[in-house]
């Protein structure tokens, strides 16, 4: 059995004259860490957004197979259904954490579970456990502005994981960090995803980040030009 968690077929997307995706096929295996590299403008973010059901492609399909269920055709779902899928099954980490500055670290993480219907007390308990395991014990009550860039990214990682997401999408998660902090954030990201049997798809410019993933795809002009499996 090919244990594919995500399968994309012949994806295309244009924005006016810009061809962001020019026929992309990708299969993502459950438990792998997949890096997507390529120059700025090559279509990496568009691909990530289409795979995650944030952006609808012009043509082609994406199907997601949960560990516990039948394949779901992401591209065939309504916006409401895709939104539910993203909230419940997927986790997201962006370059700037996109955390809510008025809330504390623990509130930012707990909120992700509460929007899925969890009670505050339960969500707070899970959030505390994730923050602790990502090395943020003692920082639960800090607001985001009171954390370093690397700490804020670890809060964003906790938020992406706390819902039990099976598939984590990260877009330049270390793009704003120095190399040492970047390595620490990658430790956290890999431990919390593939380390727990989850799957990670990470867009990055940084060869050091890609080198830590189990596989790298390179994009140019909206197409995958090169694929390699780490030794
Ligand atoms: N929302 C958008 N509106 C218009 N053009 C876009 C939009 N998103 C991406 N593009 C264009 O699509 C191409 C691919 O962009 P993107 O996927 O952001 O690349 P990357 O993440 O590799 O830098 C670029 O030419 C970009 O200008
Ligand atoms: Mg991008």
Coordinates of C-alpha atoms and ligand atoms in Angstrom, one line a residue:
X1 CA 0.0 0.0 0.0
X2 CA 1.3 3.5 -0.9
X3 CA 0.6 5.4 2.3
X4 CA 0.2 8.8 0.7
X5 CA -1.3 11.5 2.9
X6 CA -1.6 14.1 0.1
X7 CA -1.8 13.6 -3.6
X8 CA -1.8 16.4 -6.1
X9 CA -2.4 15.9 -9.8
X10 CA -1.7 18.4 -12.7
X11 CA -2.2 21.6 -10.7
X12 CA -2.3 24.9 -12.5
X13 CA -2.9 28.4 -11.3
X14 CA -2.4 31.7 -13.0
X15 CA -2.6 35.2 -11.6
X16 CA -3.2 37.5 -14.6
X17 CA -0.1 37.0 -16.7
X18 CA 1.8 35.2 -13.9
X19 CA 1.8 31.4 -14.2
X20 CA 2.2 30.4 -10.6
X21 CA 1.6 26.7 -11.1
X22 CA 2.2 25.1 -14.5
X23 CA 1.2 21.5 -14.0
X24 CA 2.4 20.2 -10.7
X25 CA 2.2 16.6 -9.5
X26 CA 3.2 15.8 -5.9
X27 CA 2.6 12.8 -3.7
X28 CA 3.4 13.2 0.0
X29 CA 4.0 10.1 2.1
X30 CA 2.7 9.9 5.6
X31 CA 5.4 10.7 8.2
X32 CA 7.9 12.3 5.8
X33 CA 9.3 15.8 5.9
X34 CA 9.2 17.4 2.5
X35 CA 11.1 20.6 1.7
X36 CA 10.0 22.8 -1.3
X37 CA 12.8 25.1 -2.5
X38 CA 13.1 27.5 -5.4
X39 CA 13.8 31.1 -6.2
X40 CA 11.4 33.9 -5.1
X41 CA 8.4 33.9 -7.4
X42 CA 8.8 30.2 -8.5
X43 CA 5.4 29.3 -7.1
X44 CA 6.3 27.7 -3.7
X45 CA 3.7 29.6 -1.6
X46 CA 1.1 29.1 -4.2
X47 CA 1.7 25.4 -4.2
X48 CA 1.6 25.2 -0.4
X49 CA -1.7 27.2 -0.4
X50 CA -3.3 25.0 -3.0
X51 CA -2.1 21.8 -1.3
X52 CA -3.6 23.1 2.0
X53 CA -6.9 24.1 0.4
X54 CA -6.4 27.8 1.1
X55 CA -6.3 28.7 -2.6
X56 CA -8.3 26.9 -5.3
X57 CA -6.3 25.8 -8.4
X58 CA -7.5 26.7 -11.9
X59 CA -7.3 23.0 -12.7
X60 CA -6.0 19.8 -11.2
X61 CA -6.8 18.1 -8.0
X62 CA -5.6 17.6 -4.4
X63 CA -6.7 14.6 -2.3
X64 CA -6.0 14.2 1.4
X65 CA -6.1 10.8 3.1
X66 CA -6.5 11.0 6.9
X67 CA -4.8 8.3 9.0
X68 CA -8.3 7.3 10.0
X69 CA -10.4 7.7 6.9
X70 CA -11.1 7.6 3.2
X71 CA -9.5 10.1 0.8
X72 CA -11.1 13.5 0.7
X73 CA -10.9 15.5 -2.5
X74 CA -9.8 18.9 -1.1
X75 CA -10.3 20.7 -4.4
X76 CA -13.9 19.5 -4.7
X77 CA -15.0 20.8 -1.3
X78 CA -16.8 24.0 -0.6
X79 CA -15.0 26.9 1.1
X80 CA -16.7 26.0 4.4
X81 CA -15.7 22.4 4.2
X82 CA -12.1 23.3 3.3
X83 CA -12.0 25.7 6.2
X84 CA -13.1 23.0 8.6
X85 CA -10.5 20.6 7.1
X86 CA -7.8 23.2 7.7
X87 CA -8.8 23.9 11.2
X88 CA -9.2 20.3 12.3
X89 CA -6.6 18.3 10.3
X90 CA -3.9 20.8 9.2
X91 CA -1.5 23.0 11.0
X92 CA 0.2 26.1 9.7
X93 CA 3.4 27.9 10.6
X94 CA 4.3 31.1 8.7
X95 CA 7.4 33.2 8.5
X96 CA 6.0 35.7 10.9
X97 CA 4.1 33.6 13.4
X98 CA 0.8 35.5 12.8
X99 CA 0.1 35.1 16.5
X100 CA -2.4 37.4 18.2
X101 CA -0.3 40.1 20.0
X102 CA -3.0 40.9 22.5
X103 CA -3.1 37.3 23.8
X104 CA -0.5 35.5 25.8
X105 CA 1.5 32.5 24.5
X106 CA -0.8 30.0 26.1
X107 CA -4.0 31.8 25.0
X108 CA -2.7 31.9 21.4
X109 CA -2.2 28.1 21.5
X110 CA -5.4 27.3 23.3
X111 CA -7.5 29.4 20.9
X112 CA -6.7 27.0 18.1
X113 CA -8.4 24.2 20.0
X114 CA -11.3 26.4 21.2
X115 CA -12.3 27.3 17.7
X116 CA -12.7 23.6 17.1
X117 CA -15.1 23.4 20.0
X118 CA -12.8 22.4 22.9
X119 CA -13.6 23.9 26.3
X120 CA -11.2 26.6 27.7
X121 CA -9.9 24.4 30.5
X122 CA -9.1 21.4 28.3
X123 CA -7.6 23.6 25.6
X124 CA -5.4 25.4 28.2
X125 CA -4.2 22.1 29.5
X126 CA -3.1 20.8 26.1
X127 CA -1.6 24.2 25.2
X128 CA 0.5 24.1 28.4
X129 CA 1.8 20.6 27.6
X130 CA 2.8 21.6 24.1
X131 CA 4.5 24.8 25.3
X132 CA 6.4 22.8 27.9
X133 CA 7.6 20.2 25.4
X134 CA 8.8 22.9 23.1
X135 CA 10.9 24.4 25.8
X136 CA 8.6 27.3 26.6
X137 CA 7.7 26.3 30.2
X138 CA 7.5 29.4 32.3
X139 CA 6.7 31.6 29.3
X140 CA 3.0 30.7 29.1
X141 CA 1.7 34.1 30.3
X142 CA 4.0 36.3 28.2
X143 CA 2.5 38.3 25.3
X144 CA 4.0 37.6 21.9
X145 CA 5.9 40.9 22.0
X146 CA 7.7 39.7 25.1
X147 CA 9.2 36.7 23.3
X148 CA 12.2 36.4 21.0
X149 CA 11.6 35.5 17.4
X150 CA 12.6 31.9 17.9
X151 CA 10.3 31.6 21.0
X152 CA 7.4 33.1 19.1
X153 CA 8.0 30.6 16.3
X154 CA 7.8 27.8 18.8
X155 CA 4.5 29.2 20.1
X156 CA 3.3 29.1 16.5
X157 CA 4.5 25.5 16.2
X158 CA 2.6 24.6 19.4
X159 CA -0.5 26.3 18.0
X160 CA -0.2 24.2 14.8
X161 CA 0.1 21.0 16.7
X162 CA -2.4 21.4 19.6
X163 CA -5.4 20.5 17.5
X164 CA -3.9 17.1 16.7
X165 CA -3.2 18.1 13.1
X166 CA -1.8 15.3 10.9
X167 CA -0.2 17.5 8.3
X168 CA 1.8 20.6 9.0
X169 CA 2.4 23.3 6.4
X170 CA 5.3 25.7 7.0
X171 CA 6.1 28.6 4.8
X172 CA 9.6 30.0 5.4
X173 CA 9.3 29.3 9.1
X174 CA 12.9 30.3 9.8
X175 CA 13.0 33.1 7.2
X176 CA 13.3 35.8 9.8
X177 CA 15.7 34.0 12.1
X178 CA 19.5 33.8 12.5
X179 CA 21.1 30.4 11.7
X180 CA 21.4 29.2 15.3
X181 CA 17.8 30.1 16.2
X182 CA 16.7 28.6 12.8
X183 CA 18.3 25.3 13.8
X184 CA 16.4 25.3 17.1
X185 CA 13.1 26.1 15.5
X186 CA 13.7 23.3 13.0
X187 CA 14.5 20.9 15.9
X188 CA 11.1 21.9 17.4
X189 CA 9.3 21.6 14.1
X190 CA 10.7 18.2 13.2
X191 CA 10.3 16.8 16.7
X192 CA 6.7 17.8 16.9
X193 CA 5.8 16.6 13.4
X194 CA 7.7 13.6 11.9
X195 CA 8.9 12.8 15.5
X196 CA 5.2 12.1 16.4
X197 CA 4.4 10.3 13.1
X198 CA 2.9 13.5 11.5
X199 CA 3.8 14.9 8.2
X200 CA 5.7 18.2 7.4
X201 CA 5.7 20.2 4.2
X202 CA 8.1 23.1 4.5
X203 CA 8.8 25.9 2.0
X204 CA 12.3 27.3 2.5
X205 CA 15.1 29.3 0.9
X206 CA 17.6 27.8 3.3
X207 CA 19.6 24.8 2.2
X208 CA 20.3 24.0 5.9
X209 CA 16.6 23.7 6.5
X210 CA 16.1 21.5 3.4
X211 CA 19.0 19.3 4.4
X212 CA 17.2 18.3 7.6
X213 CA 14.1 17.1 5.7
X214 CA 13.8 13.6 4.3
X215 CA 13.1 14.9 0.7
X216 CA 13.5 18.1 -1.3
X217 CA 11.5 19.3 -4.4
X218 CA 12.8 22.3 -6.3
X219 CA 10.5 24.6 -8.2
X220 CA 11.1 26.9 -11.2
X221 CA 8.5 28.9 -13.1
X222 CA 5.7 27.1 -11.4
X223 CA 7.0 23.6 -12.1
X224 CA 8.9 21.0 -10.2
X225 CA 12.3 20.8 -11.8
X226 CA 14.2 18.5 -9.6
X227 CA 13.5 16.0 -6.8
X228 CA 16.0 14.3 -4.5
X229 CA 15.8 12.0 -1.6
X230 CA 18.2 12.7 1.2
X231 CA 20.8 10.0 1.7
Ligands
LIG1 N1 -2.4 36.7 -4.8 C1 -1.6 36.9 -5.9 N2 -1.9 37.8 -6.8 C2 -1.2 38.0 -8.0 N3 -0.1 37.3 -8.3 C3 0.3 36.4 -7.4 C4 -0.4 36.1 -6.2 N4 0.2 35.1 -5.5 C5 1.3 34.8 -6.3 N5 1.4 35.6 -7.4 C6 2.4 35.5 -8.4 O1 2.6 34.1 -8.7 C7 4.0 33.8 -8.9 C8 4.4 32.7 -7.8 O2 4.3 33.4 -6.5 P1 4.6 32.6 -5.1 O3 3.8 31.4 -5.1 O4 4.3 33.6 -4.0 O5 6.1 32.3 -5.2 P2 7.2 32.0 -4.1 O6 6.5 31.6 -2.8 O7 8.1 30.9 -4.7 O8 8.0 33.3 -4.0 C9 4.7 35.1 -8.8 O9 4.8 35.6 -10.1 C10 3.7 36.0 -8.0 O10 3.9 37.3 -8.3
LIG2 MG1 6.6 32.4 -0.9

